[in-house]
Amino acid sequence: MPQCFTLHTHTLGCDGKNTIAEMVARATEIGMTAIGISNHFIVHPRIQESNFYSYSVRGGYNHIYCSSFLEILTRFVPIFDELEQVAAKSSIRVLRGFEVDWFPDPNWQRGFAQAMRILRPDYLIGASHFVEVNGIPNNVHDIAHADRSTQQEMLTQYWNKICAASQSGLFTFMAHLDLPRKVGLGTDETWMETERQVIAQIASHGTPIEINTGLYPEPYPSRRILEHIAAHNIPVLISDDAHNVDQIGRHFDDAERLIGEVGIKNRISLQKLLDFSNKSL
Ligand SMILES: [Zn+2]
Ligand SMILES: [Zn+2]
């Protein structure tokens, strides 16, 4: 296997379908040398006002959206305990991560820093599944349902947020950079200049970017963004965003091929990623 670690995975208790032990067992079986569990870390005081929230209640995964840091700590302390127990018995490295929804609010920054001092993860993935409009977070699915001009505004905000999050210095790497593609948004050529500018800014800060194989035939980010990433020599890793055991390492071979095709040369090692986290956490 070309890249024998995976850091972007979800488990039961979050929106994944398998236990931590099952995920680690499968990663071991297919020849991974390390797996990181990175469940969603989503805290926003008005998260329940999001249109998406009622949908998530129906889907039964609303518990991953927290209104306070106290609430999320209560959730994650036992999950990290379970992780430690699995790690102690595992023959491969098991790492503790989060996929974090970053928000610019100073209260969020303070609460997040405190929570990290308690939870002490090994690494953090920066993500943006929500953009705020009038103080209320909107999921990418909500963007898809908005009228055209609101959509444009939300997408602009999305990219601003990705830029700010990647420059916050908090994140080991950035997840699914062009997430709105999940709902078919932001794909037309009018966004190409924004993408170019965002990549230039991320490059100036040096934050690594994942190639997320969860959206094949074209991963996140799109090929046209990957070409900018190659030109700026931004460090890259492959993520499967596995939500069950069968998705671990999915399309890693395809991603390797694409990396070659677009001319990406800068592959970041697990050790370098963890060294970076040691400094920033
Ligand atoms: Zn995600
Ligand atoms: Zn994820």
CSV table of C-alpha atoms and ligand atoms in Angstrom, one decimal:
chain,number,residue,atom,x,y,z
A,1,MET,CA,0.0,0.0,0.0
A,2,PRO,CA,1.5,3.4,-1.0
A,3,GLN,CA,0.4,5.4,2.1
A,4,CYS,CA,0.1,3.0,5.0
A,5,PHE,CA,-1.6,5.3,7.5
A,6,THR,CA,-5.0,6.9,7.7
A,7,LEU,CA,-5.9,9.8,10.0
A,8,HIS,CA,-9.4,10.7,8.9
A,9,THR,CA,-11.9,8.1,10.2
A,10,HIS,CA,-15.2,8.1,12.1
A,11,THR,CA,-16.7,5.5,14.5
A,12,LEU,CA,-19.8,4.4,16.2
A,13,GLY,CA,-20.8,7.0,18.8
A,14,CYS,CA,-20.2,9.7,16.1
A,15,ASP,CA,-21.6,9.2,12.6
A,16,GLY,CA,-19.5,6.0,11.9
A,17,LYS,CA,-20.9,2.5,11.7
A,18,ASN,CA,-18.1,0.5,13.5
A,19,THR,CA,-16.4,0.5,16.9
A,20,ILE,CA,-12.9,1.8,17.4
A,21,ALA,CA,-11.7,-1.7,18.0
A,22,GLU,CA,-13.3,-2.9,14.7
A,23,MET,CA,-11.7,0.0,12.8
A,24,VAL,CA,-8.3,-0.7,14.3
A,25,ALA,CA,-8.6,-4.4,13.5
A,26,ARG,CA,-9.4,-3.8,9.8
A,27,ALA,CA,-6.6,-1.2,9.5
A,28,THR,CA,-4.2,-3.8,10.9
A,29,GLU,CA,-5.5,-6.5,8.6
A,30,ILE,CA,-5.0,-4.5,5.4
A,31,GLY,CA,-1.5,-3.5,6.3
A,32,MET,CA,-1.8,0.0,7.8
A,33,THR,CA,0.9,0.9,10.3
A,34,ALA,CA,-1.2,3.6,12.0
A,35,ILE,CA,-4.8,4.7,12.2
A,36,GLY,CA,-6.2,7.9,13.7
A,37,ILE,CA,-9.7,8.2,14.9
A,38,SER,CA,-11.0,11.7,14.1
A,39,ASN,CA,-14.7,12.1,15.1
A,40,HIS,CA,-16.5,15.3,14.6
A,41,PHE,CA,-15.8,18.2,17.0
A,42,ILE,CA,-18.7,20.6,16.4
A,43,VAL,CA,-19.6,23.2,18.9
A,44,HIS,CA,-21.8,26.2,18.2
A,45,PRO,CA,-24.2,27.9,20.7
A,46,ARG,CA,-26.9,28.1,18.0
A,47,ILE,CA,-26.3,24.8,16.3
A,48,GLN,CA,-29.9,23.6,17.1
A,49,GLU,CA,-31.3,26.6,15.1
A,50,SER,CA,-29.6,25.3,11.9
A,51,ASN,CA,-32.1,24.0,9.4
A,52,PHE,CA,-30.0,20.9,9.1
A,53,TYR,CA,-30.4,20.1,12.8
A,54,SER,CA,-33.9,18.8,12.4
A,55,TYR,CA,-32.7,16.6,9.6
A,56,SER,CA,-29.9,15.2,11.7
A,57,VAL,CA,-32.4,14.5,14.5
A,58,ARG,CA,-34.4,12.4,12.1
A,59,GLY,CA,-31.2,10.7,11.0
A,60,GLY,CA,-30.3,10.0,14.7
A,61,TYR,CA,-26.9,11.7,14.6
A,62,ASN,CA,-27.8,15.0,16.2
A,63,HIS,CA,-25.7,14.1,19.2
A,64,ILE,CA,-22.6,15.0,17.2
A,65,TYR,CA,-23.7,18.7,17.2
A,66,CYS,CA,-23.0,20.3,20.6
A,67,SER,CA,-24.1,23.7,21.9
A,68,SER,CA,-21.3,24.0,24.5
A,69,PHE,CA,-17.8,22.8,25.1
A,70,LEU,CA,-18.9,21.2,28.4
A,71,GLU,CA,-21.3,19.1,26.4
A,72,ILE,CA,-18.7,17.9,24.0
A,73,LEU,CA,-16.2,17.2,26.7
A,74,THR,CA,-18.8,14.9,28.4
A,75,ARG,CA,-19.1,13.1,25.1
A,76,PHE,CA,-15.4,12.7,24.3
A,77,VAL,CA,-13.8,11.8,27.6
A,78,PRO,CA,-15.3,8.3,27.5
A,79,ILE,CA,-14.5,7.9,23.8
A,80,PHE,CA,-10.9,8.8,24.4
A,81,ASP,CA,-10.8,6.3,27.3
A,82,GLU,CA,-12.1,3.6,25.0
A,83,LEU,CA,-9.5,4.6,22.4
A,84,GLU,CA,-6.7,4.3,25.0
A,85,GLN,CA,-7.8,0.8,25.9
A,86,VAL,CA,-7.9,-0.3,22.2
A,87,ALA,CA,-4.5,1.4,21.6
A,88,ALA,CA,-2.9,-0.5,24.5
A,89,LYS,CA,-3.8,-3.9,22.9
A,90,SER,CA,-3.1,-2.9,19.3
A,91,SER,CA,0.0,-3.9,17.2
A,92,ILE,CA,-0.3,-0.7,15.1
A,93,ARG,CA,-0.3,2.9,16.2
A,94,VAL,CA,-3.7,4.3,17.2
A,95,LEU,CA,-3.9,8.0,17.3
A,96,ARG,CA,-6.4,10.4,18.8
A,97,GLY,CA,-7.7,13.1,16.5
A,98,PHE,CA,-10.7,15.3,15.8
A,99,GLU,CA,-12.3,16.7,12.7
A,100,VAL,CA,-12.9,20.2,13.9
A,101,ASP,CA,-15.4,22.7,12.6
A,102,TRP,CA,-13.5,25.9,13.1
A,103,PHE,CA,-15.4,29.1,14.0
A,104,PRO,CA,-13.9,32.6,14.1
A,105,ASP,CA,-15.7,33.8,17.3
A,106,PRO,CA,-13.2,34.6,20.1
A,107,ASN,CA,-15.4,32.7,22.6
A,108,TRP,CA,-15.2,29.7,20.4
A,109,GLN,CA,-11.4,30.1,20.3
A,110,ARG,CA,-11.1,30.3,24.1
A,111,GLY,CA,-13.4,27.3,24.7
A,112,PHE,CA,-11.7,25.3,22.1
A,113,ALA,CA,-8.2,25.9,23.6
A,114,GLN,CA,-9.5,24.9,27.0
A,115,ALA,CA,-11.1,21.7,25.7
A,116,MET,CA,-7.9,20.8,23.9
A,117,ARG,CA,-5.9,21.2,27.1
A,118,ILE,CA,-8.2,18.6,28.7
A,119,LEU,CA,-8.5,16.2,25.8
A,120,ARG,CA,-5.0,16.4,24.5
A,121,PRO,CA,-5.4,14.9,21.0
A,122,ASP,CA,-2.5,13.8,18.9
A,123,TYR,CA,-3.7,15.9,15.9
A,124,LEU,CA,-6.4,18.1,14.6
A,125,ILE,CA,-8.1,18.2,11.2
A,126,GLY,CA,-9.5,21.6,10.1
A,127,ALA,CA,-12.9,21.5,8.4
A,128,SER,CA,-15.9,23.6,7.7
A,129,HIS,CA,-19.3,21.8,7.4
A,130,PHE,CA,-21.1,25.0,8.4
A,131,VAL,CA,-21.1,28.7,7.5
A,132,GLU,CA,-22.8,31.3,9.6
A,133,VAL,CA,-25.6,33.6,8.3
A,134,ASN,CA,-26.9,36.1,10.9
A,135,GLY,CA,-25.2,34.1,13.6
A,136,ILE,CA,-26.9,30.8,12.7
A,137,PRO,CA,-24.8,28.0,11.3
A,138,ASN,CA,-25.8,26.6,8.0
A,139,ASN,CA,-24.7,23.1,6.9
A,140,VAL,CA,-23.5,22.6,3.3
A,141,HIS,CA,-26.9,20.9,2.7
A,142,ASP,CA,-28.6,24.1,3.8
A,143,ILE,CA,-26.5,26.0,1.2
A,144,ALA,CA,-27.9,23.7,-1.5
A,145,HIS,CA,-31.5,24.7,-0.4
A,146,ALA,CA,-30.9,28.4,-0.3
A,147,ASP,CA,-31.8,30.9,-3.1
A,148,ARG,CA,-29.2,31.6,-5.7
A,149,SER,CA,-27.8,34.9,-4.3
A,150,THR,CA,-27.7,33.6,-0.7
A,151,GLN,CA,-25.9,30.6,-2.1
A,152,GLN,CA,-23.2,32.7,-3.7
A,153,GLU,CA,-22.8,34.6,-0.4
A,154,MET,CA,-22.5,31.4,1.6
A,155,LEU,CA,-20.0,29.9,-0.8
A,156,THR,CA,-17.8,33.1,-0.6
A,157,GLN,CA,-18.0,32.8,3.1
A,158,TYR,CA,-17.2,29.1,3.0
A,159,TRP,CA,-13.9,29.9,1.2
A,160,ASN,CA,-13.1,32.8,3.5
A,161,LYS,CA,-13.5,30.4,6.4
A,162,ILE,CA,-11.3,27.7,4.9
A,163,CYS,CA,-8.7,30.4,4.4
A,164,ALA,CA,-8.9,31.6,8.0
A,165,ALA,CA,-9.0,28.1,9.5
A,166,SER,CA,-6.0,27.0,7.6
A,167,GLN,CA,-4.1,30.1,8.8
A,168,SER,CA,-5.1,29.7,12.4
A,169,GLY,CA,-2.1,27.5,13.1
A,170,LEU,CA,-4.4,25.0,14.9
A,171,PHE,CA,-4.7,22.3,12.3
A,172,THR,CA,-2.4,19.5,11.3
A,173,PHE,CA,-4.1,19.4,7.9
A,174,MET,CA,-7.2,20.6,6.2
A,175,ALA,CA,-10.1,18.3,5.2
A,176,HIS,CA,-12.2,18.1,2.0
A,177,LEU,CA,-11.3,21.6,0.9
A,178,ASP,CA,-14.1,22.0,-1.7
A,179,LEU,CA,-16.8,20.3,0.4
A,180,PRO,CA,-19.7,22.2,-1.3
A,181,ARG,CA,-19.1,19.9,-4.3
A,182,LYS,CA,-20.8,17.3,-2.2
A,183,VAL,CA,-24.1,19.0,-3.0
A,184,GLY,CA,-22.9,20.1,-6.5
A,185,LEU,CA,-22.0,23.6,-5.6
A,186,GLY,CA,-19.0,25.8,-6.4
A,187,THR,CA,-18.0,23.7,-9.5
A,188,ASP,CA,-18.5,26.3,-12.2
A,189,GLU,CA,-15.7,28.3,-13.6
A,190,THR,CA,-16.6,31.5,-11.7
A,191,TRP,CA,-15.1,29.9,-8.6
A,192,MET,CA,-11.7,29.2,-10.1
A,193,GLU,CA,-10.2,32.6,-9.2
A,194,THR,CA,-11.3,32.2,-5.6
A,195,GLU,CA,-9.8,28.7,-5.5
A,196,ARG,CA,-6.5,30.0,-6.9
A,197,GLN,CA,-6.4,32.7,-4.2
A,198,VAL,CA,-7.3,30.4,-1.4
A,199,ILE,CA,-4.5,27.9,-2.4
A,200,ALA,CA,-2.0,30.7,-2.6
A,201,GLN,CA,-2.9,31.8,0.9
A,202,ILE,CA,-2.8,28.3,2.3
A,203,ALA,CA,0.6,27.8,0.6
A,204,SER,CA,1.9,30.9,2.3
A,205,HIS,CA,1.0,29.3,5.7
A,206,GLY,CA,2.2,25.8,4.8
A,207,THR,CA,-0.8,23.9,6.1
A,208,PRO,CA,-1.0,20.4,4.6
A,209,ILE,CA,-4.1,19.4,2.6
A,210,GLU,CA,-5.7,16.0,2.4
A,211,ILE,CA,-6.9,14.3,-0.7
A,212,ASN,CA,-10.1,12.9,0.5
A,213,THR,CA,-11.2,9.8,-1.4
A,214,GLY,CA,-14.7,9.8,-0.1
A,215,LEU,CA,-16.1,11.5,-3.3
A,216,TYR,CA,-14.7,9.3,-6.1
A,217,PRO,CA,-14.6,9.4,-9.2
A,218,GLU,CA,-13.2,12.9,-8.3
A,219,PRO,CA,-11.9,13.3,-4.8
A,220,TYR,CA,-11.8,16.5,-2.6
A,221,PRO,CA,-10.3,18.7,-3.7
A,222,SER,CA,-11.0,18.7,-7.4
A,223,ARG,CA,-8.4,18.1,-10.0
A,224,ARG,CA,-8.2,21.8,-10.9
A,225,ILE,CA,-7.5,22.7,-7.3
A,226,LEU,CA,-4.9,19.8,-7.0
A,227,GLU,CA,-3.1,21.4,-9.9
A,228,HIS,CA,-2.7,24.6,-7.9
A,229,ILE,CA,-1.6,22.5,-4.9
A,230,ALA,CA,1.1,20.9,-7.0
A,231,ALA,CA,2.2,24.3,-8.4
A,232,HIS,CA,2.6,25.7,-4.9
A,233,ASN,CA,4.2,22.5,-3.6
A,234,ILE,CA,1.8,22.3,-0.6
A,235,PRO,CA,2.3,19.1,1.5
A,236,VAL,CA,-0.4,16.4,0.8
A,237,LEU,CA,-1.7,13.3,2.4
A,238,ILE,CA,-4.4,10.9,1.4
A,239,SER,CA,-7.5,10.4,3.6
A,240,ASP,CA,-10.3,7.9,3.3
A,241,ASP,CA,-12.8,9.6,5.6
A,242,ALA,CA,-13.9,6.1,6.5
A,243,HIS,CA,-17.3,5.8,8.2
A,244,ASN,CA,-17.1,2.0,8.3
A,245,VAL,CA,-14.4,-0.7,8.1
A,246,ASP,CA,-14.9,-1.3,4.4
A,247,GLN,CA,-14.0,2.3,3.6
A,248,ILE,CA,-10.5,2.2,5.2
A,249,GLY,CA,-7.9,2.8,2.6
A,250,ARG,CA,-10.6,3.2,-0.2
A,251,HIS,CA,-9.3,4.5,-3.5
A,252,PHE,CA,-5.8,5.1,-2.1
A,253,ASP,CA,-4.4,3.6,-5.3
A,254,ASP,CA,-6.5,5.9,-7.5
A,255,ALA,CA,-5.4,8.9,-5.4
A,256,GLU,CA,-1.8,7.9,-5.9
A,257,ARG,CA,-2.3,7.8,-9.6
A,258,LEU,CA,-4.0,11.2,-9.6
A,259,ILE,CA,-1.1,12.7,-7.5
A,260,GLY,CA,1.3,11.5,-10.1
A,261,GLU,CA,-0.8,12.9,-13.0
A,262,VAL,CA,-1.1,16.4,-11.5
A,263,GLY,CA,2.5,16.4,-10.5
A,264,ILE,CA,2.3,16.6,-6.7
A,265,LYS,CA,5.7,15.9,-5.2
A,266,ASN,CA,5.3,17.0,-1.6
A,267,ARG,CA,4.0,14.1,0.4
A,268,ILE,CA,3.9,14.6,4.1
A,269,SER,CA,4.9,11.8,6.4
A,270,LEU,CA,3.0,10.7,9.5
A,271,GLN,CA,6.0,11.7,11.6
A,272,LYS,CA,6.1,15.2,10.2
A,273,LEU,CA,2.3,15.6,10.7
A,274,LEU,CA,2.6,14.6,14.4
A,275,ASP,CA,5.7,16.8,14.9
A,276,PHE,CA,3.6,19.7,13.7
A,277,SER,CA,0.8,18.8,16.1
A,278,ASN,CA,3.2,18.5,19.0
A,279,LYS,CA,4.2,22.1,18.4
A,280,SER,CA,0.8,23.6,18.0
A,281,LEU,CA,-1.2,21.7,20.6
B,1,ZN,ZN,-16.1,16.1,7.1
B,2,ZN,ZN,-14.9,13.2,8.1
